[in-house]
GROMACS .gro file of C-alpha atoms in nm:
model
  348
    1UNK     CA    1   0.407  -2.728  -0.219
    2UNK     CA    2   0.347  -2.603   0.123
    3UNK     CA    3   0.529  -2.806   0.399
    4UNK     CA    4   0.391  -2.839   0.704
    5UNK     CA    5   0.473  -2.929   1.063
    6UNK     CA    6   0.203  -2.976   1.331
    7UNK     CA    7   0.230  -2.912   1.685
    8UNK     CA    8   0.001  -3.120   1.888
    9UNK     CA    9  -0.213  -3.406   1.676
   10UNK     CA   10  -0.569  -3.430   1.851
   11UNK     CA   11  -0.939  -3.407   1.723
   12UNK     CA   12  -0.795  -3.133   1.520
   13UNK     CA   13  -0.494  -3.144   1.372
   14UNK     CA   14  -0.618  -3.525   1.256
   15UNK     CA   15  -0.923  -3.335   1.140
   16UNK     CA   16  -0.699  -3.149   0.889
   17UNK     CA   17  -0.508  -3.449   0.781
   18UNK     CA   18  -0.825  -3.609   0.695
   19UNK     CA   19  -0.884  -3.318   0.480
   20UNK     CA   20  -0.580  -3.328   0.311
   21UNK     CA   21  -0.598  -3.731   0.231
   22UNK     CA   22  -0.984  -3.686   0.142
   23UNK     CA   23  -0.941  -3.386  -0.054
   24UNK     CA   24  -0.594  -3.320  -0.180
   25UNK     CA   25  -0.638  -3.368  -0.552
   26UNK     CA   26  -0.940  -3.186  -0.554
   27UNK     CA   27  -0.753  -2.834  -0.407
   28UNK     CA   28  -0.471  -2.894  -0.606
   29UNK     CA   29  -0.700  -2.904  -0.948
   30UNK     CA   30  -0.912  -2.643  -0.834
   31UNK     CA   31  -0.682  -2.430  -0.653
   32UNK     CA   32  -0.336  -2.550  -0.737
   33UNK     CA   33  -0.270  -2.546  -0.363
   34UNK     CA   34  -0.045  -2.825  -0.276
   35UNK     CA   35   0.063  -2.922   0.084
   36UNK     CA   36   0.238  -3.207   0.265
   37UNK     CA   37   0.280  -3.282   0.650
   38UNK     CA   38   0.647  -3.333   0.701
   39UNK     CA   39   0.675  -3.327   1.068
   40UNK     CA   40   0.407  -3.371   1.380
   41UNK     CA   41   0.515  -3.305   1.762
   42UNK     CA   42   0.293  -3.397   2.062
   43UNK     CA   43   0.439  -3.420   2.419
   44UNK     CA   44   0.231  -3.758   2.447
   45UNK     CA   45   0.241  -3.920   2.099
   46UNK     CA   46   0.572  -3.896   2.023
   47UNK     CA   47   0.687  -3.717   1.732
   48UNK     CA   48   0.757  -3.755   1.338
   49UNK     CA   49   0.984  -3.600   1.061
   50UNK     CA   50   1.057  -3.723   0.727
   51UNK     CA   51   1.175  -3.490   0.435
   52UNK     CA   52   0.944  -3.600   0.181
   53UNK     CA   53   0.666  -3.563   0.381
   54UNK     CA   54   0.458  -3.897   0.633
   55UNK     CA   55   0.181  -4.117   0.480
   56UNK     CA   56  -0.122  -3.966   0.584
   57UNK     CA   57  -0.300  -4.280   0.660
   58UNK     CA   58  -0.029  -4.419   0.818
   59UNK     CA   59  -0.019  -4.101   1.049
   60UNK     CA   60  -0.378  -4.059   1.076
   61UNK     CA   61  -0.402  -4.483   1.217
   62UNK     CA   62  -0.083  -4.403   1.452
   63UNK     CA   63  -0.235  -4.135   1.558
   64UNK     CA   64  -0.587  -4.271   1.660
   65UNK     CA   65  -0.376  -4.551   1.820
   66UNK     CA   66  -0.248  -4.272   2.082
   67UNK     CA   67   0.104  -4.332   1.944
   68UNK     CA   68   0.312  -4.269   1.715
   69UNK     CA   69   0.480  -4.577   1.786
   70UNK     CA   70   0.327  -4.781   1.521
   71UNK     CA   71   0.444  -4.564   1.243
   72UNK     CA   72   0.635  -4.765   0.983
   73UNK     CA   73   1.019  -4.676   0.976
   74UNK     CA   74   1.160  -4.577   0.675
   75UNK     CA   75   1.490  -4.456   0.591
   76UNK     CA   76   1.468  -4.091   0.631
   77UNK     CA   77   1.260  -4.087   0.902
   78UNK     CA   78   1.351  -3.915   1.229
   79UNK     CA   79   1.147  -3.938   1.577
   80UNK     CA   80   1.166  -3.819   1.938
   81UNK     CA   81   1.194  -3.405   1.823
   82UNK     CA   82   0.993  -3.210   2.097
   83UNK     CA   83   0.781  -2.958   1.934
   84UNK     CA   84   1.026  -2.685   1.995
   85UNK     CA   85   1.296  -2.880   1.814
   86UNK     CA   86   1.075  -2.983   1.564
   87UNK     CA   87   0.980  -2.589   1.493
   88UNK     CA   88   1.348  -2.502   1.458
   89UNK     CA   89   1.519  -2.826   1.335
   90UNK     CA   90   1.238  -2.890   0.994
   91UNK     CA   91   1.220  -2.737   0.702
   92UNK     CA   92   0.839  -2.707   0.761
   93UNK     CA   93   0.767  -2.341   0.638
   94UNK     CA   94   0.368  -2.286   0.794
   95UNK     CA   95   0.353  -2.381   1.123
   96UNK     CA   96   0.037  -2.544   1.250
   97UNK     CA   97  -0.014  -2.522   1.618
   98UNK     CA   98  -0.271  -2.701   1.732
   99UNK     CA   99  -0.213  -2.775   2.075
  100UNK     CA  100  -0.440  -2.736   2.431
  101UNK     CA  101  -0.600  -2.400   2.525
  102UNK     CA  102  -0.419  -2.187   2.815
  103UNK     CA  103  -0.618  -1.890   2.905
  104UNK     CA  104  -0.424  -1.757   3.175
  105UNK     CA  105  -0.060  -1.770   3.048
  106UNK     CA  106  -0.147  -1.920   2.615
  107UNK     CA  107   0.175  -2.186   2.719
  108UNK     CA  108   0.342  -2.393   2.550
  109UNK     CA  109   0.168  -2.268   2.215
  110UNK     CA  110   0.250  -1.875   2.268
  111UNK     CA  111   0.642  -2.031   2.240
  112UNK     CA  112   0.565  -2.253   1.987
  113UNK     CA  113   0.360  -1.913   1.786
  114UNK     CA  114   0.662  -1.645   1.846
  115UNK     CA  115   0.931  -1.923   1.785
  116UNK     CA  116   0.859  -2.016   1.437
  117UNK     CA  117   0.744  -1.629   1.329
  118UNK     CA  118   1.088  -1.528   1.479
  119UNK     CA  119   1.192  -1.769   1.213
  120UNK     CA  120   1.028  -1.673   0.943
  121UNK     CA  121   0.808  -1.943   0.926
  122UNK     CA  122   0.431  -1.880   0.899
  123UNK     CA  123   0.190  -1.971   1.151
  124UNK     CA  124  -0.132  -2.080   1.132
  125UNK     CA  125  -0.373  -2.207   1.458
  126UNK     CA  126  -0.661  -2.299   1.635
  127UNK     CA  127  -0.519  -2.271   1.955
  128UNK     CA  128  -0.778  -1.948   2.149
  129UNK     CA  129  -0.507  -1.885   2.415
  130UNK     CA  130  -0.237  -1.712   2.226
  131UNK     CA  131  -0.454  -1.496   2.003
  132UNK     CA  132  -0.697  -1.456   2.286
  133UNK     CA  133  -0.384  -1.275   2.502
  134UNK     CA  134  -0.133  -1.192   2.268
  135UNK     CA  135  -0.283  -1.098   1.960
  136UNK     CA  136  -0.167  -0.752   1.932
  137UNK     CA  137   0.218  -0.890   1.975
  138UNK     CA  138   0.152  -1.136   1.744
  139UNK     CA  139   0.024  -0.991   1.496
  140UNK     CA  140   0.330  -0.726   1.479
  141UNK     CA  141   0.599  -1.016   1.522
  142UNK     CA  142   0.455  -1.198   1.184
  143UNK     CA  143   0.456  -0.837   0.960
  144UNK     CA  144   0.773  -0.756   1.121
  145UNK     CA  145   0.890  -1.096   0.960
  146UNK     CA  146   0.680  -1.073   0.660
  147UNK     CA  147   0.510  -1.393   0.772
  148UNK     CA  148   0.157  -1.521   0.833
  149UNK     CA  149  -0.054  -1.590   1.067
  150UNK     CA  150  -0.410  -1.682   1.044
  151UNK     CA  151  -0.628  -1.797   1.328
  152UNK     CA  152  -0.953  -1.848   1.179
  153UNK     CA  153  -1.004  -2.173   1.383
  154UNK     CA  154  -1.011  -2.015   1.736
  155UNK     CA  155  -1.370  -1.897   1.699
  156UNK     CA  156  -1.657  -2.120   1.548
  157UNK     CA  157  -1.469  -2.377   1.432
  158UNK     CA  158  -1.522  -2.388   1.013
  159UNK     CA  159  -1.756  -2.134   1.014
  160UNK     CA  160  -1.617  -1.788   0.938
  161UNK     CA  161  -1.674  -1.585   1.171
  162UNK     CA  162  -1.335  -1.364   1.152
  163UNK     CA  163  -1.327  -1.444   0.773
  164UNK     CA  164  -1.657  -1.302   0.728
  165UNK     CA  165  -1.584  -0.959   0.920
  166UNK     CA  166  -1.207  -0.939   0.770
  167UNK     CA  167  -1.292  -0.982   0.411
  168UNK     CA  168  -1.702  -0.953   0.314
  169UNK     CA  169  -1.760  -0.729   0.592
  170UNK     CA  170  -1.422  -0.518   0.481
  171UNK     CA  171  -1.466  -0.125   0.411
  172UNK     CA  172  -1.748  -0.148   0.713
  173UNK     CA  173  -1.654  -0.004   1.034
  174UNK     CA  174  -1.813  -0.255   1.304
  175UNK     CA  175  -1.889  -0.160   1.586
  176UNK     CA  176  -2.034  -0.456   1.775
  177UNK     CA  177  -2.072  -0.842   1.787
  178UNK     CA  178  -2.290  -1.050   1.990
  179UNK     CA  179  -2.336  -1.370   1.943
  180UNK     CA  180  -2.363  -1.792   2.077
  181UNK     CA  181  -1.997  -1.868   2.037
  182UNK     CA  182  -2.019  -2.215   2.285
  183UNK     CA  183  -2.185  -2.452   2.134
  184UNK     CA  184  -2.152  -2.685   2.503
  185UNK     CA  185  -2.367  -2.449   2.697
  186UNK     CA  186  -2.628  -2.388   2.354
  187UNK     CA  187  -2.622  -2.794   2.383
  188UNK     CA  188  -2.752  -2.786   2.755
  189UNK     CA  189  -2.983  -2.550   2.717
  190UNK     CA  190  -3.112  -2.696   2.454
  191UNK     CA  191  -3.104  -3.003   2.633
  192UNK     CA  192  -3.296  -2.843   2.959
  193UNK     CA  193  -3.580  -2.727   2.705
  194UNK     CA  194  -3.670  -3.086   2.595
  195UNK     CA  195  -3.666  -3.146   3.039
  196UNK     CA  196  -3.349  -3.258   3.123
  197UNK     CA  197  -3.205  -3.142   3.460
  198UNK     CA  198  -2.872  -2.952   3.440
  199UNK     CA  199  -2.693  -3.209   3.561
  200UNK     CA  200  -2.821  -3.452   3.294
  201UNK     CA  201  -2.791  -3.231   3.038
  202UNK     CA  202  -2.398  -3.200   3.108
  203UNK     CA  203  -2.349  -3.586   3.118
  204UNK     CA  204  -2.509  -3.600   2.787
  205UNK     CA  205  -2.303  -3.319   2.634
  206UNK     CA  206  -1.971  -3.503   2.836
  207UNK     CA  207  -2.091  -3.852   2.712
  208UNK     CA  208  -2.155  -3.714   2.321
  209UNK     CA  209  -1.774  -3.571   2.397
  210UNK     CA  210  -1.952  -3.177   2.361
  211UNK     CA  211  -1.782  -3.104   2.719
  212UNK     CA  212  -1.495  -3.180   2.910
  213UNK     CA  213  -1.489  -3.418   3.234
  214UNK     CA  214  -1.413  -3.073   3.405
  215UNK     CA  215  -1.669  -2.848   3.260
  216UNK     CA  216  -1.600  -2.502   3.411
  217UNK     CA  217  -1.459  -2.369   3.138
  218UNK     CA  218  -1.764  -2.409   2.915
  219UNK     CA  219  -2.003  -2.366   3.167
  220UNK     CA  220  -1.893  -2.093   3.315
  221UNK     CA  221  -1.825  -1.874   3.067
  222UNK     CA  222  -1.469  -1.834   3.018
  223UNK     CA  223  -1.457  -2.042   2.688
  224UNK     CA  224  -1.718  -1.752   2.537
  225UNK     CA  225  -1.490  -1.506   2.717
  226UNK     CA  226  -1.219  -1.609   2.577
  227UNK     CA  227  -1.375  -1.609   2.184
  228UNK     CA  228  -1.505  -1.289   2.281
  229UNK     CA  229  -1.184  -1.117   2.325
  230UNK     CA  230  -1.035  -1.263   2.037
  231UNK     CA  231  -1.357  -1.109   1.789
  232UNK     CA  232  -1.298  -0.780   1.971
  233UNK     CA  233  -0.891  -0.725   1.943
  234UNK     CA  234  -0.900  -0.945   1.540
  235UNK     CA  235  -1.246  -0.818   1.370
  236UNK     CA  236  -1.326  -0.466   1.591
  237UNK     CA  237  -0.930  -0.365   1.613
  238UNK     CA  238  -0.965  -0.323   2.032
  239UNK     CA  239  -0.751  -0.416   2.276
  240UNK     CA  240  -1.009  -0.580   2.514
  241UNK     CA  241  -0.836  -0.768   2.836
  242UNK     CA  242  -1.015  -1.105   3.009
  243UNK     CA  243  -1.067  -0.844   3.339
  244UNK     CA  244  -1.220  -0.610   3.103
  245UNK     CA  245  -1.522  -0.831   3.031
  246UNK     CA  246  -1.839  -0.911   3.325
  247UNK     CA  247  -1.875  -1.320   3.280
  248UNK     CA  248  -2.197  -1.511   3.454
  249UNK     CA  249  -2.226  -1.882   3.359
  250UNK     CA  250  -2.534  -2.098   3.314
  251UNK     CA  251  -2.474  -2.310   3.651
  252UNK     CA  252  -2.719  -2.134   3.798
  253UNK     CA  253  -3.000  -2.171   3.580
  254UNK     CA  254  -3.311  -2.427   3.677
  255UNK     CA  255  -3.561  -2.576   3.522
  256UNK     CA  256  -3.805  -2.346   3.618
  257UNK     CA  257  -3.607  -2.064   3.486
  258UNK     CA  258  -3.655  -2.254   3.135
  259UNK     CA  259  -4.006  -2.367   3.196
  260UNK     CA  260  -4.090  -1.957   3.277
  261UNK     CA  261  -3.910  -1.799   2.956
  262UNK     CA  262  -4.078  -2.086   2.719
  263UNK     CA  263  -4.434  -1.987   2.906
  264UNK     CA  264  -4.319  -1.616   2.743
  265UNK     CA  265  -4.240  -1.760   2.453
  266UNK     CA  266  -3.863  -1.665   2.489
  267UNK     CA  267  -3.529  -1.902   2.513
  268UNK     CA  268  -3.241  -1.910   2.755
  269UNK     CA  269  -2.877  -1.850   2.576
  270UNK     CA  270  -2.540  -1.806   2.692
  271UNK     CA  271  -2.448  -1.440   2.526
  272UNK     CA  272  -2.146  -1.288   2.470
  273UNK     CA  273  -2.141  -0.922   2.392
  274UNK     CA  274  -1.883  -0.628   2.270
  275UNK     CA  275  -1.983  -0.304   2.185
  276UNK     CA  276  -1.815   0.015   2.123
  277UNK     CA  277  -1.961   0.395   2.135
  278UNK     CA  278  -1.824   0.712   2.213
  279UNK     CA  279  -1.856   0.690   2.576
  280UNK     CA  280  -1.629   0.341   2.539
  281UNK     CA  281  -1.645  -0.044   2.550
  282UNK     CA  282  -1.924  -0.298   2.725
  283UNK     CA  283  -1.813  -0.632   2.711
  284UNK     CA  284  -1.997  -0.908   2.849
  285UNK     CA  285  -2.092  -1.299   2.871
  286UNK     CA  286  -2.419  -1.378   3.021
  287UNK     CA  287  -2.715  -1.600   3.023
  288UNK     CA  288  -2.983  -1.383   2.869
  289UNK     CA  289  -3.390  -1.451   2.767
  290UNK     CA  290  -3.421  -1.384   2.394
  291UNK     CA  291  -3.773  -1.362   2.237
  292UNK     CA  292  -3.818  -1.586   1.965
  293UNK     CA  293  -3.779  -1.303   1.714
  294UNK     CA  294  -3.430  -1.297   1.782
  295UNK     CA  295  -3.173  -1.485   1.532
  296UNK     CA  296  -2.959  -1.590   1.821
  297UNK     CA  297  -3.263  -1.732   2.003
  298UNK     CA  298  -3.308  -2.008   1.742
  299UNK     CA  299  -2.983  -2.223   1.779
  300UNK     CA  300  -3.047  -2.597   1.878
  301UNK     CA  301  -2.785  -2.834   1.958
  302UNK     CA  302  -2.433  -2.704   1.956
  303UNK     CA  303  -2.513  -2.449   1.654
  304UNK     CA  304  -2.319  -2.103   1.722
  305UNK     CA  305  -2.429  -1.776   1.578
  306UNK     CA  306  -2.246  -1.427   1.568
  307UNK     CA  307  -2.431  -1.075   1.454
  308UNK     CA  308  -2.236  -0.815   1.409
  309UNK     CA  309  -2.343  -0.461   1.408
  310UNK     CA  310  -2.170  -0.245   1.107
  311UNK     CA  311  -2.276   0.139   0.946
  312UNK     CA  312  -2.308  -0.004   0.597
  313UNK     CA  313  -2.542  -0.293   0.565
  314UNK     CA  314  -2.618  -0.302   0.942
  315UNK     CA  315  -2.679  -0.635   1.128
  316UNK     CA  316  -2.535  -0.911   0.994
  317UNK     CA  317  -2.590  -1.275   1.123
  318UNK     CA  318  -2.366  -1.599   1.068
  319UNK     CA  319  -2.472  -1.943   1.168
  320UNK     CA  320  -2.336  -2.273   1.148
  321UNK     CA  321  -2.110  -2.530   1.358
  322UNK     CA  322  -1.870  -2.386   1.676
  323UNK     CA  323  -1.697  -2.694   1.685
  324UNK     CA  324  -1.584  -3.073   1.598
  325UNK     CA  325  -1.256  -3.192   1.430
  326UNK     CA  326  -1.330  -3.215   1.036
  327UNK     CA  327  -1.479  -2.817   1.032
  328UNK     CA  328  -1.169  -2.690   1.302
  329UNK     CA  329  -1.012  -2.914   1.055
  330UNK     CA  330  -1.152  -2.685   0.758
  331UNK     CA  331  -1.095  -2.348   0.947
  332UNK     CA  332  -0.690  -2.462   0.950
  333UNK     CA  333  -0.755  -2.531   0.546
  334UNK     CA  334  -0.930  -2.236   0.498
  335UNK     CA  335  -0.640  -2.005   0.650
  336UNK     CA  336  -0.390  -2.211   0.412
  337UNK     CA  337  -0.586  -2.099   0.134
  338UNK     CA  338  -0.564  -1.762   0.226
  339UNK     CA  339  -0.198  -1.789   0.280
  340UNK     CA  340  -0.181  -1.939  -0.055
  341UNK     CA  341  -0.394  -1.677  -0.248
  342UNK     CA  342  -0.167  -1.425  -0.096
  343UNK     CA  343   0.146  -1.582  -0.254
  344UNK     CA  344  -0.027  -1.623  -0.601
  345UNK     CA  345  -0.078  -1.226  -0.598
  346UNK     CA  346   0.284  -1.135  -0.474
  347UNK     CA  347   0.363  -1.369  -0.796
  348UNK     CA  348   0.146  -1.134  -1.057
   0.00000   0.00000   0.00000
């Protein structure tokens, strides 16, 4: 039985409780993987910790309600932990950090990642800012304490993209991806296409909840940065840096600029590109024209795509969902599995 305490409870961490209460029998039948959420700290919910483990609808309503307030007391039960206490003071052993993106320093959740590794406790996230700046250290801090830490989450949601590369992809060397890794700006686009103006576009995408009410970070690029660096240093074994990498958002782009590359038969799409050679790294995220032919040029909605470039078996594309609590949900799942499939072979 894995026991496990969340940091932060949004879109994503509820997405994984859903999981749990929908599917829970099902992976412990099929997988005997077991797992129970003892403890969840948020700096505006509140906070939860009961031995046994909280009653995931009762958690899953509280949390909905925007606090944890309306969880039923029980004996047991202890409340008002901040998630630092709550990391040291459970006896959670994975770690599931789930809280907001920081690009320019990855706090609170780089504390909240090195904390519970310095304890021994494995970590598992979705959050892009510590892997996306500290991967490197991370990475060394959890085999230092024989602990893991999986991260699957922080690029395409539930589809694999670092799974894929890691483990199918694994005896290849790769040596580039490139790839639509924001599904908000693929949304627009696709949006512009069908003759919305830019600015309509984004108010759909904000009202369908695709973007933020502050947009930059989509829009202009630093999101796909941000993935970016995280396939380069996790999949490619770099040790790319934000200033390393050219960025251009879509701001810029009319509806005449659409109108002329669908006249040539080509689309509009946000790209982000790494690629290494023997005279060094390009790195880049850019609008770009794509003829038809190409895989990434066929992505509607907020699809995301990734091809990476490898000596063995040569291009290889992945499609499927970037985003959206029940598959970040899955890529948090997913990452337990792996952590569990680890521990059945250390038991052989």
């Amino acid at each position: 039985m894995y026991r496990l305490a969340l940091i932060g409870f949004g879109n994503v961490g509820q997405g994984l409780a859903q999981i749990l209460l929908k599917k829970g029998e099902l992976l412990e039948r099929r997988y005997g993987f077991k797992a129970s959420i003892v403890a969840v700290a948020t700096l505006r919910k509140g906070s939860l910790y009961h031995p046994t483990g909280l009653d995931l609808q009762a958690l899953l309503a509280a949390g909905q309600a925007g606090s944890f307030d309306s969880y039923p007391t029980t004996p047991g039960l202890i409340r008002g932990r901040d998630p630092l206490a709550t990391i040291r003071a459970t006896d959670a052993d994975v770690v599931v950090e789930t809280t907001y993106t920081n690009f320019q320093t990855a706090e609170p959740a780089l504390t909240h990642v090195c904390t519970a590794l310095e304890l021994g406790k494995h970590v598992i996230t979705a959050n892009k800012g510590p892997v996306a700046l500290a991967y490197h250290e991370i990475a060394a801090l959890a085999a230092r304490k024989q602990a893991f830490f999986g991260c699957e989450g922080t690029v395409m949601g539930g589809t694999p993209a670092l799974r894929l590369a890691r483990m199918s992809l694994a005896g290849c060397t790769i040596s580039g991806a490139r790839g639509v890794i924001n599904g908000t700006t693929n949304f627009i686009l696709t949006q512009m296409e069908q003759g919305q103006s830019y600015a309509d576009a984004l108010a759909e995408a904000q009202r369908l909840g695709y973007a933020e009410a502050d947009p930059s970070g989509d829009v202009e690029g630093y999101d796909a940065l941000g993935k970016l660096v995280i396939l380069a240093n996790t999949v490619m074994g770099l040790t790319l840096k934000f200033d390393e990498v050219t960025r251009q958002g879509i701001t810029h782009l009319t509806p005449e600029d659409i109108r002329a590359a669908q006249a040539d038969n080509m689309r509009w799409k946000l790209i982000a590109s790494v690629k290494t050679s023997p005279a060094g790294t390009t790195a880049y995220v850019r609008p770009e024209r794509l003829p038809l032919s190409d895989p990434l040029a066929n992505l509607d909605g907020s699809t995301n795509a990734i091809t990476y470039l490898t000596d063995l078996v040569g291009a290889v594309t992945l499609v499927g969902s970037g985003a959206g609590p029940e598959p970040t949900g899955f890529a948090l799942l997913s990452d337990l599995l792996e952590l569990h499939s680890q521990d059945l072979l250390r038991k052989l």
